XYZ file of C-alpha atoms in Angstrom:
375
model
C 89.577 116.867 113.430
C 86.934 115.737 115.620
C 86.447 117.420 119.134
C 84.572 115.084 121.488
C 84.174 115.560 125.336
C 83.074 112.366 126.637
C 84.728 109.964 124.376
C 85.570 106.284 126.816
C 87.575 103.590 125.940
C 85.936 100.249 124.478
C 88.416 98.953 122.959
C 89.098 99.163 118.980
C 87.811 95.816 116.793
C 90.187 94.790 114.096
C 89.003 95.507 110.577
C 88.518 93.245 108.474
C 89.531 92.798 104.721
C 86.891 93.216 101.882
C 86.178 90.470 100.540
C 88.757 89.082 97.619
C 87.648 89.724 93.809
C 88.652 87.190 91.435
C 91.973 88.373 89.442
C 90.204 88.437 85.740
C 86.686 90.100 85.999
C 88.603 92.943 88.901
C 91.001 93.748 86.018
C 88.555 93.951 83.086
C 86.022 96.064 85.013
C 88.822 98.654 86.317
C 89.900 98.917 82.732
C 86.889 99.829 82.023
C 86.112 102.572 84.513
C 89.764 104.072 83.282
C 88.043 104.891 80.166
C 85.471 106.335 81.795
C 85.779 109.278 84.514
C 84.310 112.338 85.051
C 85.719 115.835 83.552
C 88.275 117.397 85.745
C 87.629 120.959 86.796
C 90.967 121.863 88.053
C 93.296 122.949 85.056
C 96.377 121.225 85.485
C 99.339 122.792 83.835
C 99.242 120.671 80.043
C 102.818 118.821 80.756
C 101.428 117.452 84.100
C 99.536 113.611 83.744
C 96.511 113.845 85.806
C 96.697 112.088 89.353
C 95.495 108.411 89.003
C 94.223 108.740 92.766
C 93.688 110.594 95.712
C 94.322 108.697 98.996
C 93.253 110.360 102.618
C 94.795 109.432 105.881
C 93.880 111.538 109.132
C 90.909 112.259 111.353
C 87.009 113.089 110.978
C 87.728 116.167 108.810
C 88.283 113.459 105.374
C 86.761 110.170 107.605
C 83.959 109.377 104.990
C 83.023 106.084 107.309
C 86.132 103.893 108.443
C 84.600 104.874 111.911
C 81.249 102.652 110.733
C 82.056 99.242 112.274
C 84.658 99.874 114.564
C 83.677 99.857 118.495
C 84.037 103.516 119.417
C 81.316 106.081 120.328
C 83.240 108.428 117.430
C 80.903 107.355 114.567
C 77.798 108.933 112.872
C 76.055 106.797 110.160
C 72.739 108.025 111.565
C 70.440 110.818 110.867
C 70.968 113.992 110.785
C 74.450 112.887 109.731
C 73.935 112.658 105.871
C 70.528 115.293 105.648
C 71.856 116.481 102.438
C 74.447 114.004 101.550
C 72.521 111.768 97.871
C 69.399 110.536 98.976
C 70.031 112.221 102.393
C 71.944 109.326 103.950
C 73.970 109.093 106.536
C 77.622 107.405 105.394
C 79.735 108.030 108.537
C 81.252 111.572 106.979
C 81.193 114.220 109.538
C 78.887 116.227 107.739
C 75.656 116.696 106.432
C 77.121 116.260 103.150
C 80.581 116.081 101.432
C 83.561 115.935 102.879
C 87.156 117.715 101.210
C 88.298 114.954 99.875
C 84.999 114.355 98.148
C 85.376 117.465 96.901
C 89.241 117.096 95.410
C 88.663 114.019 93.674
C 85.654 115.770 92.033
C 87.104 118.868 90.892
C 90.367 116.731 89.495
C 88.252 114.220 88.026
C 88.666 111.230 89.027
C 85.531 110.328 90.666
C 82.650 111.871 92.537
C 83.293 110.896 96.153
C 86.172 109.403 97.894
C 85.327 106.274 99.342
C 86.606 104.471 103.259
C 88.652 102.061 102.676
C 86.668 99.601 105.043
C 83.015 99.877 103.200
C 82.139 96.612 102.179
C 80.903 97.513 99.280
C 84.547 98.802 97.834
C 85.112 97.687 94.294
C 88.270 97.783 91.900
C 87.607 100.567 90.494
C 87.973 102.299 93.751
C 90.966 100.497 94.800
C 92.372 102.348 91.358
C 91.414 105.152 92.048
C 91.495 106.332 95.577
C 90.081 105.376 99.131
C 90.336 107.691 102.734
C 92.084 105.581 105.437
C 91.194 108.702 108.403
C 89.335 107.833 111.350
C 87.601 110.104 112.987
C 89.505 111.431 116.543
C 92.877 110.465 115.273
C 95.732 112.146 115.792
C 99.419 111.991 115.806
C 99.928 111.468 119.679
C 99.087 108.018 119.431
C 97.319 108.129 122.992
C 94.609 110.268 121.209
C 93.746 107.325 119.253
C 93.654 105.045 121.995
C 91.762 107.255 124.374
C 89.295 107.317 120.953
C 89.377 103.478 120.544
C 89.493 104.265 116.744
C 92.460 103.589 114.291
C 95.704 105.385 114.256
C 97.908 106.867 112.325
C 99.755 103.834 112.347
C 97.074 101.338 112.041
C 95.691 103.439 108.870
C 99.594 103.054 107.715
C 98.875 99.342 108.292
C 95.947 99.116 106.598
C 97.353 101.327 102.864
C 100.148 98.161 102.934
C 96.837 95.701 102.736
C 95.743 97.761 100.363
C 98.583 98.031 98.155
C 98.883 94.155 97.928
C 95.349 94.170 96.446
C 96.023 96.566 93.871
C 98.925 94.320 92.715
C 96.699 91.784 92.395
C 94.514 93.697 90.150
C 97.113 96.306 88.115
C 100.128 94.357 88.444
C 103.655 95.356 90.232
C 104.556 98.016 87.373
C 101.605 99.398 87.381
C 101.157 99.850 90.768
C 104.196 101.539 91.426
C 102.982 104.228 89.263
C 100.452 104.753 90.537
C 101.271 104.908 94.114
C 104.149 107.325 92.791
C 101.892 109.703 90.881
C 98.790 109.889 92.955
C 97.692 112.722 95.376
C 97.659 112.375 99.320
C 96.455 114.133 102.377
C 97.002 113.960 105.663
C 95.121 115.936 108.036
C 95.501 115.651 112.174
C 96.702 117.590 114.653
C 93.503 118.606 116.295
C 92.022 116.350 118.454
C 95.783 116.322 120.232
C 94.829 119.138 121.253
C 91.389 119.320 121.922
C 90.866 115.852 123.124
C 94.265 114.724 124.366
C 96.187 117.820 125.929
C 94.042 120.221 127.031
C 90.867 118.354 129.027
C 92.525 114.963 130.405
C 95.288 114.731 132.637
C 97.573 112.291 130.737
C 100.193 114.564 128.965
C 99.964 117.516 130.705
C 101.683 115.939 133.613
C 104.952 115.096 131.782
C 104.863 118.239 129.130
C 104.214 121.482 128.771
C 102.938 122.881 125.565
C 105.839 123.174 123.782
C 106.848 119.635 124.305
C 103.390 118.138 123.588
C 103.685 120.045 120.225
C 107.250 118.123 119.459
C 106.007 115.107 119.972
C 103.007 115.856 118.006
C 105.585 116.866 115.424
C 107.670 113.828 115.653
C 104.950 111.391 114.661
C 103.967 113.244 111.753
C 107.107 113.393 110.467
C 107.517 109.592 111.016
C 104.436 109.232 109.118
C 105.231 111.133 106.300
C 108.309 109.596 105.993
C 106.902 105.983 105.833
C 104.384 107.044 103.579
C 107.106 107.903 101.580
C 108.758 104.619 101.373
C 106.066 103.032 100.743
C 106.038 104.667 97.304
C 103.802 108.390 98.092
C 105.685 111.399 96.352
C 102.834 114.278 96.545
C 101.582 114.429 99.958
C 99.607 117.287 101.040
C 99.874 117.916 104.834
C 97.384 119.857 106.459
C 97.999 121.802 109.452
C 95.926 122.733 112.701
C 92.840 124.615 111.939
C 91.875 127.568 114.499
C 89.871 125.307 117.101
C 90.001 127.340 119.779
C 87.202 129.437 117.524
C 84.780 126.390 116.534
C 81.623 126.065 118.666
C 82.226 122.980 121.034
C 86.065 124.645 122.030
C 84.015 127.890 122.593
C 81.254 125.960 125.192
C 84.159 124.310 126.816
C 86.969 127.152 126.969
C 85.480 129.839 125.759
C 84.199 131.348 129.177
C 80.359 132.748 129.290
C 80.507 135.127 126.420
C 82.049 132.049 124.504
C 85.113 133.602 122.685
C 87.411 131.631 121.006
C 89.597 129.138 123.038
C 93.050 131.485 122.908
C 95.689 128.575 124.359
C 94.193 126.402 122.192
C 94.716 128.353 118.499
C 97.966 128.893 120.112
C 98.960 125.516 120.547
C 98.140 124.958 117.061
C 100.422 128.112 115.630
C 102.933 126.555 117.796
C 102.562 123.091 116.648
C 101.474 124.574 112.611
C 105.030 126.631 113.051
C 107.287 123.450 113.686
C 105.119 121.644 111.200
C 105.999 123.842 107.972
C 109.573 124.127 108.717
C 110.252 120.100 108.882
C 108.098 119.893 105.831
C 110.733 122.327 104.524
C 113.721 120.023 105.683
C 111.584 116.770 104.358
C 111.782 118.258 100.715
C 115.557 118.652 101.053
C 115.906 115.355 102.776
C 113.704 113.397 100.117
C 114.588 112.918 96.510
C 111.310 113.617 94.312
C 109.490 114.453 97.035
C 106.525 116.921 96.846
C 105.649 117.554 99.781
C 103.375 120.433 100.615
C 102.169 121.978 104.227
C 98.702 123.462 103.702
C 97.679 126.096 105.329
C 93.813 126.293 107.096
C 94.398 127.873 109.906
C 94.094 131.529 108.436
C 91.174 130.487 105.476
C 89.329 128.985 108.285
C 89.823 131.924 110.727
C 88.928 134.449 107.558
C 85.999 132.754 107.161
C 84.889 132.626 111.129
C 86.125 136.655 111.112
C 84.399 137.859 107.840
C 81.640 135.313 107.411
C 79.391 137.902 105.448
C 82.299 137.681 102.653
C 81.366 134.083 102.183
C 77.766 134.235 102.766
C 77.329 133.154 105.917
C 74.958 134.226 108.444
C 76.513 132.276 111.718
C 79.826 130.815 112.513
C 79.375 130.186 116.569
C 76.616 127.458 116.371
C 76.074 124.415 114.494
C 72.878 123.279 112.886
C 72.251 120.359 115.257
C 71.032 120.841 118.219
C 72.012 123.596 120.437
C 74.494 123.734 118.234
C 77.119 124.329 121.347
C 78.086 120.934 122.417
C 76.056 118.155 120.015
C 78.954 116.434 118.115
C 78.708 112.452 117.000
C 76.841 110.544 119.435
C 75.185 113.538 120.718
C 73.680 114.633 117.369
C 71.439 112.232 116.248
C 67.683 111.234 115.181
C 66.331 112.319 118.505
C 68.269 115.609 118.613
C 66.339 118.367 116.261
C 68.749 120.435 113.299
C 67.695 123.876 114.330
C 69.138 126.130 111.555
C 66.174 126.961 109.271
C 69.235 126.802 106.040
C 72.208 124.710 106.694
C 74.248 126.288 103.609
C 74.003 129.781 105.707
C 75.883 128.189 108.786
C 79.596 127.948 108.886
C 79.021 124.903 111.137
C 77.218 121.419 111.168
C 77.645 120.138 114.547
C 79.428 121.774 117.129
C 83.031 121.101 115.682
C 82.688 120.182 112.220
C 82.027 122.690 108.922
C 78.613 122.170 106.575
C 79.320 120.900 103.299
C 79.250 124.272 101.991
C 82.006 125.514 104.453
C 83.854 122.685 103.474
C 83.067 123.776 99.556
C 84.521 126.606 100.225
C 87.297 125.684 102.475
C 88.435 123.235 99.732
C 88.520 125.780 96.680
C 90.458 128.204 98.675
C 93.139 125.584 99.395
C 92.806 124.263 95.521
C 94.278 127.901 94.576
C 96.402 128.625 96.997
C 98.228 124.975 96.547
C 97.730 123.098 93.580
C 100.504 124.192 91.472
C 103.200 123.449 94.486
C 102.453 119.802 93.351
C 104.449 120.208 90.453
């Protein structure tokens, strides 16, 4: 999820691999950190074995820095990206802080933060345990990568088949398989389609309307889904289209003066959220053992933006950097001033993505309204 108006194409550089651990000392130091992981917050029903990991795929909404080294202007491992993040730095999350996916692997256990796949400082204890694939402006047309110059849907696919062979190396074949079969993922896209693809440039608009755009939106996520199944995922949590007609940037750029929310936009996502849910439906019938689960934060999003004094907030239609109108990645850096006097009061930290305390409470509000469809 990552809205950016003036996004050109440079061209996307090929990641490259971390570097190789020897066999021996990667085994006996992730059998160590097995023994040791933090206390799960989450009750899982008492037949239920706890996930082994949590793997992300998707855009800027779980990116927590695969965006870092790649040759895009989508990126933000720079101040004030990071203010209140540990030691207030800046890791390439979206944020000024945590991300969901930080937060899930927290609250089930596991580990503290959910790492990007391409830091170069990934150990095997993270490879056994989790890593985010999602780059931020993704997106299931695969143009909206392109357009992005930052790795798609089916490059991030690419890149959890690298992965896999290194976890052979280090738990072996059996125990791979496991874990790749008991772990949690989420996959979360859909809105910079609309936002960044559909709506502003001329490229699809020409050859579909907005029905159309939103089946061939549809038709790459269930492709994707469908490989990730084969490739050994069983509970996949697949996020829908959040309301981004409402968040600040949409509301600069479509909103008109008064800057309401963007109404063909949150429509284009009901549409698209509408086709999504039922082939998720058809997926579980189609799928043997599959779990898979369409999660729904369109409406907690829009409840929070409609009733923000509910949650504690005191303003949902600015971020804290900048203006808070149009500042988003490049735009909101060191030079640019964070003008809310408390962050943890704004719904918003730049002009399209949520503080870490919207995203705190974003994340427990899908945590109970989803969990126990995992099992």
């Amino acid at each position: 999820m990552m809205q950016f108006p003036f996004i050109t194409r440079a061209g996307v550089s090929s990641p490259s691999s971390s570097s190789t651990v020897p066999f021996l000392l990667a085994f006996i130091i992730a059998s160590c950190f097995l023994c040791h992981i933090n206390q799960a917050l989450i009750t899982l029903p008492p037949t239920v074995i706890p996930p082994p990991a949590v793997f992300g795929f998707g855009d800027s909404i779980i990116d927590p820095g695969n965006n870092n080294n790649l040759t895009t202007v989508v990126k933000c491992n720079f101040p004030p990206y990071g203010k209140d993040f540990m030691g207030g730095m800046p890791t390439g999350r979206f944020c000024n802080g945590r991300v969901p996916t930080d937060f899930f692997v927290e609250e089930l256990g596991i580990k503290n933060l959910l790492p990007a796949y391409l830091d170069p400082n990934l150990g095997p204890q993270d490879l056994l345990t989790g890593v985010s694939f999602a780059s931020g402006a993704a997106g299931y047309d695969p143009l909206t990568s392109k357009i992005a110059s930052v790795l798609s849907l089916a490059d991030q696919l690419k890149l959890f088949k690298e992965y896999t062979g290194k976890l052979k190396k280090i738990a072996g074949e059996e125990r791979t398989k496991t874990i790749l079969k008991e772990s949690f993922y989420a996959l979360c896209a859909g809105s910079d389609d609309i936002a960044n693809t559909y709506f502003p440039t001329p490229f699809r608009k020409k050859d579909y309307d907005v029905p159309a755009y939103t089946d061939l939106m549809l038709r790459s996520a269930s492709n994707f889904i469908q490989e990730l199944y084969k490739l050994g995922a069983r509970r996949i949590a697949v996020l829908d289209v959040p309301p981004i007609g409402c968040v600040p940037s949409q509301r600069t750029i479509a909103g008109g003066q008064e800057r309401k929310c963007a109404d063909e936009y949150n429509q284009a996502a009901l549409l698209f959220n509408s086709k999504l849910s039922s082939q998720i439906d058809y997926l579980n019938n189609k799928l043997p053992q599959a779990k898979i689960v369409f999660v729904d934060i369109y409406k907690p999003l829009l409840g929070i933006i409609e009733n923000p004094n509910t949650y504690g907030f005191d303003d949902v239609l600015e971020g804290c950097c900048g203006t808070g109108k149009i500042e988003v990645a490049i735009l909101c850096n060191g030079l640019v001033p964070v003008t809310c006097p408390d962050d943890s009061k704004f719904l918003f930290w730049d002009s399209y993505h949520p503080t870490e305390r919207g995203y705190r409470w974003l994340t427990t509000l899908i945590i109970q309204q989803n969990l126990d469809r995992f099992f």
